[in-house]
Amino acid sequence: MEIFVEVARLRSFSEAGRRLGLTRAMVSKHILQLEEKLGARLLHRSTREVSLTDVGQAYLSPCTAAVAQAQEAARVVAQAGDDLAGPLRIQAPSSFGSEWLAGSVAQFALQHPLLAPMLYVDDALLDPIEHGFDLTIRVGGIPDVRALAMRPLAPCRAVLCASPDYLARHGMPQTPQELQQHRCLHFSHLTDGTQWHFQRGEERESVRVPAAFTANNGLVLQQAAQRGLGIVYNTTFLAWRSLLEGTLVPVLTDWELPLNHLSALYPASRQPSPKVRALIDFLIAEYHPLPPWDKELSTAGLF
């Protein structure tokens, strides 16, 4: 019935499957079973669209109400438990997942011993619904605002930095435009490619930098920068320790890079489960309004 309601709402087997984490074939199979059980055809199928039959239209309203009641009953039962339990599939970028989220999830799991978190770290922009994740942590916006809901967790600040050795050999750039004469280490998932944007008060600058080294992982780029390869576009959640230890030095500190956010994403088509809500609330308490990595930099006068 829930699958039927989604297909009727979206007019698509494929889209309904994507929202529910099922293949198109599985959606079609469930609808056929429902029609056989009822002894009536609920949907007209064509290569272009799906539409309701007259019987399907009459069935939709009570079916929608029944699904809503069942979902509410499940929510009440889930909230009645003494503790959170069962698997919790989480996906996050490799750098943030390894540096910060792993410890936070472990601390959360200690508070809920019946919970079994499953943390997948991957820098690919995986579709959370297609891959069956309960919660996805992402830097930046939502790829499909219709399918996913978002809660911001923390500001995600960027910083340019280089090793003291590199700056001794090549000099400290004084303006964004001077980056064109430097070796720049580029994160391949930046939205604007090798175009780096800067702001200072009302001033705006955009520079197309030469990418001397490109990677899809922030930790790889940071290690290259520490070896003296060039100037890296980094995040403070990854660079904070190197900045405190002096193995990396901030560059162009009088200019600001665009502010981004760490966000928690989950399917918008249904209410998040109690364990997903609890983990999001826990992470917000850990990281907001000033995350611990930025607190460390602020205390040291580097932020």
PDB file of C-alpha atoms in Angstrom:
ATOM      1  CA  MET A   1       0.000   0.000   0.000  1.00  0.00           C
ATOM      2  CA  GLU A   2       2.847   2.380   0.815  1.00  0.00           C
ATOM      3  CA  ILE A   3       4.446   1.635  -2.556  1.00  0.00           C
ATOM      4  CA  PHE A   4       1.125   2.203  -4.319  1.00  0.00           C
ATOM      5  CA  VAL A   5       0.711   5.590  -2.619  1.00  0.00           C
ATOM      6  CA  GLU A   6       4.214   6.652  -3.726  1.00  0.00           C
ATOM      7  CA  VAL A   7       3.659   5.508  -7.327  1.00  0.00           C
ATOM      8  CA  ALA A   8       0.307   7.308  -7.453  1.00  0.00           C
ATOM      9  CA  ARG A   9       1.849  10.483  -6.009  1.00  0.00           C
ATOM     10  CA  LEU A  10       4.900  10.516  -8.287  1.00  0.00           C
ATOM     11  CA  ARG A  11       3.313   8.949 -11.413  1.00  0.00           C
ATOM     12  CA  SER A  12       6.462   6.885 -11.838  1.00  0.00           C
ATOM     13  CA  PHE A  13       7.626   3.407 -10.860  1.00  0.00           C
ATOM     14  CA  SER A  14      11.290   4.422 -11.094  1.00  0.00           C
ATOM     15  CA  GLU A  15      10.936   7.574  -8.984  1.00  0.00           C
ATOM     16  CA  ALA A  16       8.872   5.767  -6.355  1.00  0.00           C
ATOM     17  CA  GLY A  17      11.536   3.067  -6.169  1.00  0.00           C
ATOM     18  CA  ARG A  18      14.264   5.661  -5.749  1.00  0.00           C
ATOM     19  CA  ARG A  19      12.410   7.311  -2.883  1.00  0.00           C
ATOM     20  CA  LEU A  20      11.738   3.974  -1.162  1.00  0.00           C
ATOM     21  CA  GLY A  21      15.108   2.365  -1.822  1.00  0.00           C
ATOM     22  CA  LEU A  22      13.699  -0.285  -4.213  1.00  0.00           C
ATOM     23  CA  THR A  23      14.399  -1.197  -7.808  1.00  0.00           C
ATOM     24  CA  ARG A  24      11.789  -0.421 -10.471  1.00  0.00           C
ATOM     25  CA  ALA A  25      11.225  -4.157 -10.916  1.00  0.00           C
ATOM     26  CA  MET A  26      10.474  -4.610  -7.206  1.00  0.00           C
ATOM     27  CA  VAL A  27       8.015  -1.709  -7.257  1.00  0.00           C
ATOM     28  CA  SER A  28       6.222  -3.215 -10.258  1.00  0.00           C
ATOM     29  CA  LYS A  29       6.114  -6.631  -8.572  1.00  0.00           C
ATOM     30  CA  HIS A  30       4.530  -5.214  -5.399  1.00  0.00           C
ATOM     31  CA  ILE A  31       1.904  -3.301  -7.370  1.00  0.00           C
ATOM     32  CA  LEU A  32       0.997  -6.421  -9.349  1.00  0.00           C
ATOM     33  CA  GLN A  33       0.633  -8.411  -6.118  1.00  0.00           C
ATOM     34  CA  LEU A  34      -1.620  -5.711  -4.672  1.00  0.00           C
ATOM     35  CA  GLU A  35      -3.793  -5.669  -7.809  1.00  0.00           C
ATOM     36  CA  GLU A  36      -4.046  -9.468  -7.735  1.00  0.00           C
ATOM     37  CA  LYS A  37      -5.031  -9.404  -4.054  1.00  0.00           C
ATOM     38  CA  LEU A  38      -7.721  -6.786  -4.716  1.00  0.00           C
ATOM     39  CA  GLY A  39      -8.839  -8.314  -7.999  1.00  0.00           C
ATOM     40  CA  ALA A  40      -8.763  -4.918  -9.686  1.00  0.00           C
ATOM     41  CA  ARG A  41      -6.434  -2.879 -11.888  1.00  0.00           C
ATOM     42  CA  LEU A  42      -5.210   0.209 -10.032  1.00  0.00           C
ATOM     43  CA  LEU A  43      -2.865   1.802 -12.563  1.00  0.00           C
ATOM     44  CA  HIS A  44      -2.657   2.441 -16.281  1.00  0.00           C
ATOM     45  CA  ARG A  45       0.913   1.834 -17.508  1.00  0.00           C
ATOM     46  CA  SER A  46       2.467   3.300 -20.626  1.00  0.00           C
ATOM     47  CA  THR A  47       6.012   3.984 -21.774  1.00  0.00           C
ATOM     48  CA  ARG A  48       5.556   7.667 -20.939  1.00  0.00           C
ATOM     49  CA  GLU A  49       3.596   7.811 -17.690  1.00  0.00           C
ATOM     50  CA  VAL A  50       1.632   6.016 -15.010  1.00  0.00           C
ATOM     51  CA  SER A  51      -1.917   7.089 -14.181  1.00  0.00           C
ATOM     52  CA  LEU A  52      -4.698   5.928 -11.884  1.00  0.00           C
ATOM     53  CA  THR A  53      -7.663   3.918 -13.057  1.00  0.00           C
ATOM     54  CA  ASP A  54     -11.080   4.891 -11.673  1.00  0.00           C
ATOM     55  CA  VAL A  55     -10.749   2.068  -9.146  1.00  0.00           C
ATOM     56  CA  GLY A  56      -7.238   3.212  -8.288  1.00  0.00           C
ATOM     57  CA  GLN A  57      -8.464   6.754  -7.730  1.00  0.00           C
ATOM     58  CA  ALA A  58     -11.174   5.536  -5.356  1.00  0.00           C
ATOM     59  CA  TYR A  59      -8.682   3.294  -3.531  1.00  0.00           C
ATOM     60  CA  LEU A  60      -6.003   5.999  -3.127  1.00  0.00           C
ATOM     61  CA  SER A  61      -7.637   8.084  -0.388  1.00  0.00           C
ATOM     62  CA  PRO A  62      -8.369   5.310   2.154  1.00  0.00           C
ATOM     63  CA  CYS A  63      -5.035   3.700   1.242  1.00  0.00           C
ATOM     64  CA  THR A  64      -3.173   6.949   1.991  1.00  0.00           C
ATOM     65  CA  ALA A  65      -4.930   7.231   5.347  1.00  0.00           C
ATOM     66  CA  ALA A  66      -4.113   3.616   6.224  1.00  0.00           C
ATOM     67  CA  VAL A  67      -0.428   4.082   5.357  1.00  0.00           C
ATOM     68  CA  ALA A  68      -0.244   7.255   7.453  1.00  0.00           C
ATOM     69  CA  GLN A  69      -1.805   5.451  10.436  1.00  0.00           C
ATOM     70  CA  ALA A  70       0.627   2.544  10.081  1.00  0.00           C
ATOM     71  CA  GLN A  71       3.610   4.882   9.911  1.00  0.00           C
ATOM     72  CA  GLU A  72       2.433   6.758  12.989  1.00  0.00           C
ATOM     73  CA  ALA A  73       1.922   3.491  14.870  1.00  0.00           C
ATOM     74  CA  ALA A  74       5.456   2.405  13.972  1.00  0.00           C
ATOM     75  CA  ARG A  75       6.802   5.759  15.155  1.00  0.00           C
ATOM     76  CA  VAL A  76       5.019   5.435  18.508  1.00  0.00           C
ATOM     77  CA  VAL A  77       6.358   1.905  19.006  1.00  0.00           C
ATOM     78  CA  ALA A  78       9.892   2.970  18.088  1.00  0.00           C
ATOM     79  CA  GLN A  79       9.802   5.874  20.523  1.00  0.00           C
ATOM     80  CA  ALA A  80       8.429   3.667  23.301  1.00  0.00           C
ATOM     81  CA  GLY A  81      11.618   1.602  23.482  1.00  0.00           C
ATOM     82  CA  ASP A  82      14.054   2.178  26.319  1.00  0.00           C
ATOM     83  CA  ASP A  83      16.986   2.606  23.925  1.00  0.00           C
ATOM     84  CA  LEU A  84      17.904   2.934  20.280  1.00  0.00           C
ATOM     85  CA  ALA A  85      18.668  -0.370  18.619  1.00  0.00           C
ATOM     86  CA  GLY A  86      19.551  -2.018  15.340  1.00  0.00           C
ATOM     87  CA  PRO A  87      21.672  -1.060  12.336  1.00  0.00           C
ATOM     88  CA  LEU A  88      22.279   2.562  11.386  1.00  0.00           C
ATOM     89  CA  ARG A  89      23.866   3.069   7.964  1.00  0.00           C
ATOM     90  CA  ILE A  90      25.889   6.289   7.716  1.00  0.00           C
ATOM     91  CA  GLN A  91      27.904   7.637   4.795  1.00  0.00           C
ATOM     92  CA  ALA A  92      30.409  10.515   4.970  1.00  0.00           C
ATOM     93  CA  PRO A  93      33.351  12.014   3.066  1.00  0.00           C
ATOM     94  CA  SER A  94      36.585  10.119   3.719  1.00  0.00           C
ATOM     95  CA  SER A  95      38.507  12.970   5.340  1.00  0.00           C
ATOM     96  CA  PHE A  96      35.775  14.151   7.689  1.00  0.00           C
ATOM     97  CA  GLY A  97      34.626  10.603   8.408  1.00  0.00           C
ATOM     98  CA  SER A  98      38.099   9.503   9.455  1.00  0.00           C
ATOM     99  CA  GLU A  99      39.181  12.673  11.260  1.00  0.00           C
ATOM    100  CA  TRP A 100      36.019  13.520  13.213  1.00  0.00           C
ATOM    101  CA  LEU A 101      32.855  11.560  12.512  1.00  0.00           C
ATOM    102  CA  ALA A 102      34.268   8.142  13.446  1.00  0.00           C
ATOM    103  CA  GLY A 103      34.984   9.330  16.988  1.00  0.00           C
ATOM    104  CA  SER A 104      31.618  11.043  17.311  1.00  0.00           C
ATOM    105  CA  VAL A 105      29.713   7.960  16.122  1.00  0.00           C
ATOM    106  CA  ALA A 106      31.721   5.761  18.507  1.00  0.00           C
ATOM    107  CA  GLN A 107      30.824   8.064  21.407  1.00  0.00           C
ATOM    108  CA  PHE A 108      27.161   7.996  20.361  1.00  0.00           C
ATOM    109  CA  ALA A 109      27.236   4.175  20.170  1.00  0.00           C
ATOM    110  CA  LEU A 110      28.665   3.971  23.698  1.00  0.00           C
ATOM    111  CA  GLN A 111      25.533   5.741  24.916  1.00  0.00           C
ATOM    112  CA  HIS A 112      23.283   3.295  23.021  1.00  0.00           C
ATOM    113  CA  PRO A 113      24.785  -0.218  23.298  1.00  0.00           C
ATOM    114  CA  LEU A 114      21.970  -1.866  21.306  1.00  0.00           C
ATOM    115  CA  LEU A 115      22.772   0.292  18.299  1.00  0.00           C
ATOM    116  CA  ALA A 116      24.963  -1.101  15.481  1.00  0.00           C
ATOM    117  CA  PRO A 117      26.337   1.810  13.423  1.00  0.00           C
ATOM    118  CA  MET A 118      27.711   1.062   9.956  1.00  0.00           C
ATOM    119  CA  LEU A 119      29.949   3.911   8.782  1.00  0.00           C
ATOM    120  CA  TYR A 120      30.948   4.103   5.098  1.00  0.00           C
ATOM    121  CA  VAL A 121      33.550   6.732   4.191  1.00  0.00           C
ATOM    122  CA  ASP A 122      33.751   7.632   0.506  1.00  0.00           C
ATOM    123  CA  ASP A 123      34.417  10.883  -1.332  1.00  0.00           C
ATOM    124  CA  ALA A 124      32.086   9.905  -4.190  1.00  0.00           C
ATOM    125  CA  LEU A 125      28.777  11.802  -4.143  1.00  0.00           C
ATOM    126  CA  LEU A 126      26.679   8.686  -3.662  1.00  0.00           C
ATOM    127  CA  ASP A 127      22.889   8.843  -3.830  1.00  0.00           C
ATOM    128  CA  PRO A 128      21.791   8.153  -0.214  1.00  0.00           C
ATOM    129  CA  ILE A 129      18.446   6.683  -1.240  1.00  0.00           C
ATOM    130  CA  GLU A 130      19.791   4.465  -4.010  1.00  0.00           C
ATOM    131  CA  HIS A 131      22.508   3.068  -1.703  1.00  0.00           C
ATOM    132  CA  GLY A 132      20.208   2.642   1.289  1.00  0.00           C
ATOM    133  CA  PHE A 133      21.915   4.988   3.755  1.00  0.00           C
ATOM    134  CA  ASP A 134      19.877   6.134   6.747  1.00  0.00           C
ATOM    135  CA  LEU A 135      22.000   9.262   7.069  1.00  0.00           C
ATOM    136  CA  THR A 136      24.553  10.958   4.828  1.00  0.00           C
ATOM    137  CA  ILE A 137      26.969  13.650   5.947  1.00  0.00           C
ATOM    138  CA  ARG A 138      27.965  15.995   3.172  1.00  0.00           C
ATOM    139  CA  VAL A 139      29.926  19.191   2.719  1.00  0.00           C
ATOM    140  CA  GLY A 140      27.786  21.561   0.678  1.00  0.00           C
ATOM    141  CA  GLY A 141      24.278  21.519  -0.667  1.00  0.00           C
ATOM    142  CA  ILE A 142      21.673  18.886  -1.485  1.00  0.00           C
ATOM    143  CA  PRO A 143      21.861  17.304  -4.956  1.00  0.00           C
ATOM    144  CA  ASP A 144      18.072  16.759  -5.150  1.00  0.00           C
ATOM    145  CA  VAL A 145      16.004  18.921  -2.793  1.00  0.00           C
ATOM    146  CA  ARG A 146      12.845  16.996  -3.625  1.00  0.00           C
ATOM    147  CA  ALA A 147      14.191  13.657  -2.495  1.00  0.00           C
ATOM    148  CA  LEU A 148      16.326  14.675   0.485  1.00  0.00           C
ATOM    149  CA  ALA A 149      15.813  16.683   3.636  1.00  0.00           C
ATOM    150  CA  MET A 150      18.710  18.490   5.278  1.00  0.00           C
ATOM    151  CA  ARG A 151      19.763  19.641   8.720  1.00  0.00           C
ATOM    152  CA  PRO A 152      22.903  21.778   9.023  1.00  0.00           C
ATOM    153  CA  LEU A 153      25.446  20.432  11.506  1.00  0.00           C
ATOM    154  CA  ALA A 154      28.278  22.964  11.506  1.00  0.00           C
ATOM    155  CA  PRO A 155      29.966  25.667   9.477  1.00  0.00           C
ATOM    156  CA  CYS A 156      32.685  24.269   7.221  1.00  0.00           C
ATOM    157  CA  ARG A 157      35.426  26.831   6.707  1.00  0.00           C
ATOM    158  CA  ALA A 158      38.088  26.654   4.035  1.00  0.00           C
ATOM    159  CA  VAL A 159      41.696  27.756   4.329  1.00  0.00           C
ATOM    160  CA  LEU A 160      44.624  28.082   1.946  1.00  0.00           C
ATOM    161  CA  CYS A 161      47.856  26.777   3.419  1.00  0.00           C
ATOM    162  CA  ALA A 162      51.346  25.657   2.467  1.00  0.00           C
ATOM    163  CA  SER A 163      54.427  24.270   4.183  1.00  0.00           C
ATOM    164  CA  PRO A 164      57.078  26.660   5.543  1.00  0.00           C
ATOM    165  CA  ASP A 165      59.542  25.010   3.134  1.00  0.00           C
ATOM    166  CA  TYR A 166      57.391  25.776   0.085  1.00  0.00           C
ATOM    167  CA  LEU A 167      56.875  29.407   1.149  1.00  0.00           C
ATOM    168  CA  ALA A 168      60.614  29.808   1.804  1.00  0.00           C
ATOM    169  CA  ARG A 169      61.318  28.647  -1.755  1.00  0.00           C
ATOM    170  CA  HIS A 170      58.496  30.401  -3.596  1.00  0.00           C
ATOM    171  CA  GLY A 171      57.454  33.293  -1.356  1.00  0.00           C
ATOM    172  CA  MET A 172      54.167  34.164   0.309  1.00  0.00           C
ATOM    173  CA  PRO A 173      51.497  35.358  -2.181  1.00  0.00           C
ATOM    174  CA  GLN A 174      50.161  38.805  -1.284  1.00  0.00           C
ATOM    175  CA  THR A 175      47.068  38.854  -3.506  1.00  0.00           C
ATOM    176  CA  PRO A 176      44.753  36.165  -4.919  1.00  0.00           C
ATOM    177  CA  GLN A 177      45.989  36.934  -8.444  1.00  0.00           C
ATOM    178  CA  GLU A 178      49.546  35.978  -7.444  1.00  0.00           C
ATOM    179  CA  LEU A 179      48.340  32.395  -7.011  1.00  0.00           C
ATOM    180  CA  GLN A 180      48.625  32.080 -10.776  1.00  0.00           C
ATOM    181  CA  GLN A 181      52.416  32.073 -10.323  1.00  0.00           C
ATOM    182  CA  HIS A 182      52.279  29.357  -7.654  1.00  0.00           C
ATOM    183  CA  ARG A 183      51.845  25.596  -7.566  1.00  0.00           C
ATOM    184  CA  CYS A 184      48.276  24.957  -6.403  1.00  0.00           C
ATOM    185  CA  LEU A 185      46.899  21.689  -5.077  1.00  0.00           C
ATOM    186  CA  HIS A 186      43.341  21.181  -6.239  1.00  0.00           C
ATOM    187  CA  PHE A 187      40.425  19.259  -4.725  1.00  0.00           C
ATOM    188  CA  SER A 188      38.584  17.743  -7.682  1.00  0.00           C
ATOM    189  CA  HIS A 189      35.112  17.971  -6.100  1.00  0.00           C
ATOM    190  CA  LEU A 190      35.122  21.785  -5.871  1.00  0.00           C
ATOM    191  CA  THR A 191      32.002  23.042  -7.650  1.00  0.00           C
ATOM    192  CA  ASP A 192      33.787  25.663  -9.770  1.00  0.00           C
ATOM    193  CA  GLY A 193      36.761  23.514 -10.671  1.00  0.00           C
ATOM    194  CA  THR A 194      40.057  25.378 -10.466  1.00  0.00           C
ATOM    195  CA  GLN A 195      38.318  28.750 -10.058  1.00  0.00           C
ATOM    196  CA  TRP A 196      38.972  29.887  -6.482  1.00  0.00           C
ATOM    197  CA  HIS A 197      36.846  32.695  -5.002  1.00  0.00           C
ATOM    198  CA  PHE A 198      37.890  35.281  -2.397  1.00  0.00           C
ATOM    199  CA  GLN A 199      36.223  38.040  -0.413  1.00  0.00           C
ATOM    200  CA  ARG A 200      37.617  40.904   1.657  1.00  0.00           C
ATOM    201  CA  GLY A 201      34.958  43.283   2.896  1.00  0.00           C
ATOM    202  CA  GLU A 202      33.177  44.432  -0.269  1.00  0.00           C
ATOM    203  CA  GLU A 203      35.972  43.237  -2.554  1.00  0.00           C
ATOM    204  CA  ARG A 204      35.509  40.091  -4.624  1.00  0.00           C
ATOM    205  CA  GLU A 205      38.203  38.198  -6.499  1.00  0.00           C
ATOM    206  CA  SER A 206      38.065  35.026  -8.585  1.00  0.00           C
ATOM    207  CA  VAL A 207      41.221  33.328  -9.814  1.00  0.00           C
ATOM    208  CA  ARG A 208      41.665  30.399 -12.186  1.00  0.00           C
ATOM    209  CA  VAL A 209      44.632  28.666 -10.575  1.00  0.00           C
ATOM    210  CA  PRO A 210      47.070  26.249 -12.204  1.00  0.00           C
ATOM    211  CA  ALA A 211      46.515  22.789 -10.725  1.00  0.00           C
ATOM    212  CA  ALA A 212      49.943  21.290 -10.086  1.00  0.00           C
ATOM    213  CA  PHE A 213      48.386  18.319  -8.330  1.00  0.00           C
ATOM    214  CA  THR A 214      44.745  17.143  -8.187  1.00  0.00           C
ATOM    215  CA  ALA A 215      43.073  14.594  -5.916  1.00  0.00           C
ATOM    216  CA  ASN A 216      39.562  13.686  -4.788  1.00  0.00           C
ATOM    217  CA  ASN A 217      40.595  13.358  -1.140  1.00  0.00           C
ATOM    218  CA  GLY A 218      41.534  16.195   1.197  1.00  0.00           C
ATOM    219  CA  LEU A 219      43.972  14.130   3.248  1.00  0.00           C
ATOM    220  CA  VAL A 220      45.962  13.255   0.110  1.00  0.00           C
ATOM    221  CA  LEU A 221      46.237  16.940  -0.775  1.00  0.00           C
ATOM    222  CA  GLN A 222      47.229  17.869   2.769  1.00  0.00           C
ATOM    223  CA  GLN A 223      50.046  15.321   2.777  1.00  0.00           C
ATOM    224  CA  ALA A 224      51.284  16.687  -0.547  1.00  0.00           C
ATOM    225  CA  ALA A 225      51.240  20.219   0.870  1.00  0.00           C
ATOM    226  CA  GLN A 226      53.166  19.126   3.964  1.00  0.00           C
ATOM    227  CA  ARG A 227      55.835  17.703   1.661  1.00  0.00           C
ATOM    228  CA  GLY A 228      56.231  21.158   0.106  1.00  0.00           C
ATOM    229  CA  LEU A 229      54.459  20.502  -3.201  1.00  0.00           C
ATOM    230  CA  GLY A 230      52.345  23.660  -3.216  1.00  0.00           C
ATOM    231  CA  ILE A 231      49.442  25.680  -1.800  1.00  0.00           C
ATOM    232  CA  VAL A 232      46.419  23.584  -0.869  1.00  0.00           C
ATOM    233  CA  TYR A 233      42.743  24.564  -0.740  1.00  0.00           C
ATOM    234  CA  ASN A 234      41.815  22.823   2.498  1.00  0.00           C
ATOM    235  CA  THR A 235      39.140  22.686   5.194  1.00  0.00           C
ATOM    236  CA  THR A 236      39.829  23.679   8.780  1.00  0.00           C
ATOM    237  CA  PHE A 237      38.440  20.349  10.056  1.00  0.00           C
ATOM    238  CA  LEU A 238      41.328  18.649   8.249  1.00  0.00           C
ATOM    239  CA  ALA A 239      44.084  21.272   8.460  1.00  0.00           C
ATOM    240  CA  TRP A 240      43.655  22.326  12.098  1.00  0.00           C
ATOM    241  CA  ARG A 241      46.312  20.058  13.617  1.00  0.00           C
ATOM    242  CA  SER A 242      48.923  20.872  10.959  1.00  0.00           C
ATOM    243  CA  LEU A 243      48.229  24.594  11.423  1.00  0.00           C
ATOM    244  CA  LEU A 244      48.645  24.291  15.198  1.00  0.00           C
ATOM    245  CA  GLU A 245      51.874  22.319  14.822  1.00  0.00           C
ATOM    246  CA  GLY A 246      53.251  24.690  12.173  1.00  0.00           C
ATOM    247  CA  THR A 247      53.747  22.042   9.485  1.00  0.00           C
ATOM    248  CA  LEU A 248      51.305  24.109   7.423  1.00  0.00           C
ATOM    249  CA  VAL A 249      51.038  27.907   7.394  1.00  0.00           C
ATOM    250  CA  PRO A 250      47.863  29.824   6.417  1.00  0.00           C
ATOM    251  CA  VAL A 251      48.086  31.814   3.194  1.00  0.00           C
ATOM    252  CA  LEU A 252      46.237  35.036   2.231  1.00  0.00           C
ATOM    253  CA  THR A 253      44.756  35.347   5.722  1.00  0.00           C
ATOM    254  CA  ASP A 254      43.266  38.792   5.004  1.00  0.00           C
ATOM    255  CA  TRP A 255      40.982  37.214   2.397  1.00  0.00           C
ATOM    256  CA  GLU A 256      38.037  34.896   3.117  1.00  0.00           C
ATOM    257  CA  LEU A 257      37.105  31.809   1.141  1.00  0.00           C
ATOM    258  CA  PRO A 258      33.420  30.885   0.622  1.00  0.00           C
ATOM    259  CA  LEU A 259      31.760  29.506   3.750  1.00  0.00           C
ATOM    260  CA  ASN A 260      30.209  26.090   3.362  1.00  0.00           C
ATOM    261  CA  HIS A 261      28.342  23.811   5.768  1.00  0.00           C
ATOM    262  CA  LEU A 262      28.427  20.262   6.982  1.00  0.00           C
ATOM    263  CA  SER A 263      24.926  18.892   6.546  1.00  0.00           C
ATOM    264  CA  ALA A 264      23.007  15.765   7.492  1.00  0.00           C
ATOM    265  CA  LEU A 265      20.851  14.379   4.679  1.00  0.00           C
ATOM    266  CA  TYR A 266      18.040  11.833   4.898  1.00  0.00           C
ATOM    267  CA  PRO A 267      15.074  10.846   2.694  1.00  0.00           C
ATOM    268  CA  ALA A 268      12.436  13.581   2.605  1.00  0.00           C
ATOM    269  CA  SER A 269       9.601  11.159   1.828  1.00  0.00           C
ATOM    270  CA  ARG A 270       9.428   9.862   5.399  1.00  0.00           C
ATOM    271  CA  GLN A 271      10.085  11.078   8.920  1.00  0.00           C
ATOM    272  CA  PRO A 272      13.579  10.235  10.174  1.00  0.00           C
ATOM    273  CA  SER A 273      13.647   7.310  12.583  1.00  0.00           C
ATOM    274  CA  PRO A 274      14.325   7.999  16.282  1.00  0.00           C
ATOM    275  CA  LYS A 275      17.912   6.741  15.928  1.00  0.00           C
ATOM    276  CA  VAL A 276      18.578   9.044  12.960  1.00  0.00           C
ATOM    277  CA  ARG A 277      17.071  12.018  14.804  1.00  0.00           C
ATOM    278  CA  ALA A 278      19.060  11.162  17.922  1.00  0.00           C
ATOM    279  CA  LEU A 279      22.355  10.969  16.017  1.00  0.00           C
ATOM    280  CA  ILE A 280      21.686  14.267  14.224  1.00  0.00           C
ATOM    281  CA  ASP A 281      20.896  15.968  17.547  1.00  0.00           C
ATOM    282  CA  PHE A 282      24.066  14.483  19.043  1.00  0.00           C
ATOM    283  CA  LEU A 283      26.221  15.755  16.160  1.00  0.00           C
ATOM    284  CA  ILE A 284      24.688  19.232  16.341  1.00  0.00           C
ATOM    285  CA  ALA A 285      25.493  19.363  20.058  1.00  0.00           C
ATOM    286  CA  GLU A 286      29.073  18.266  19.255  1.00  0.00           C
ATOM    287  CA  TYR A 287      29.734  20.615  16.321  1.00  0.00           C
ATOM    288  CA  HIS A 288      27.466  23.672  16.618  1.00  0.00           C
ATOM    289  CA  PRO A 289      27.770  26.655  16.666  1.00  0.00           C
ATOM    290  CA  LEU A 290      31.593  26.555  16.657  1.00  0.00           C
ATOM    291  CA  PRO A 291      33.002  23.086  15.936  1.00  0.00           C
ATOM    292  CA  PRO A 292      35.878  21.784  18.070  1.00  0.00           C
ATOM    293  CA  TRP A 293      38.485  22.075  15.294  1.00  0.00           C
ATOM    294  CA  ASP A 294      37.710  25.791  14.872  1.00  0.00           C
ATOM    295  CA  LYS A 295      37.725  26.257  18.654  1.00  0.00           C
ATOM    296  CA  GLU A 296      41.283  24.910  18.734  1.00  0.00           C
ATOM    297  CA  LEU A 297      42.348  27.334  16.001  1.00  0.00           C
ATOM    298  CA  SER A 298      40.547  30.227  17.674  1.00  0.00           C
ATOM    299  CA  THR A 299      42.226  29.534  21.015  1.00  0.00           C
ATOM    300  CA  ALA A 300      45.606  29.582  19.272  1.00  0.00           C
ATOM    301  CA  GLY A 301      44.798  32.876  17.542  1.00  0.00           C
ATOM    302  CA  LEU A 302      44.790  31.270  14.088  1.00  0.00           C
ATOM    303  CA  PHE A 303      41.107  31.798  13.380  1.00  0.00           C
TER     304      PHE A 303
END
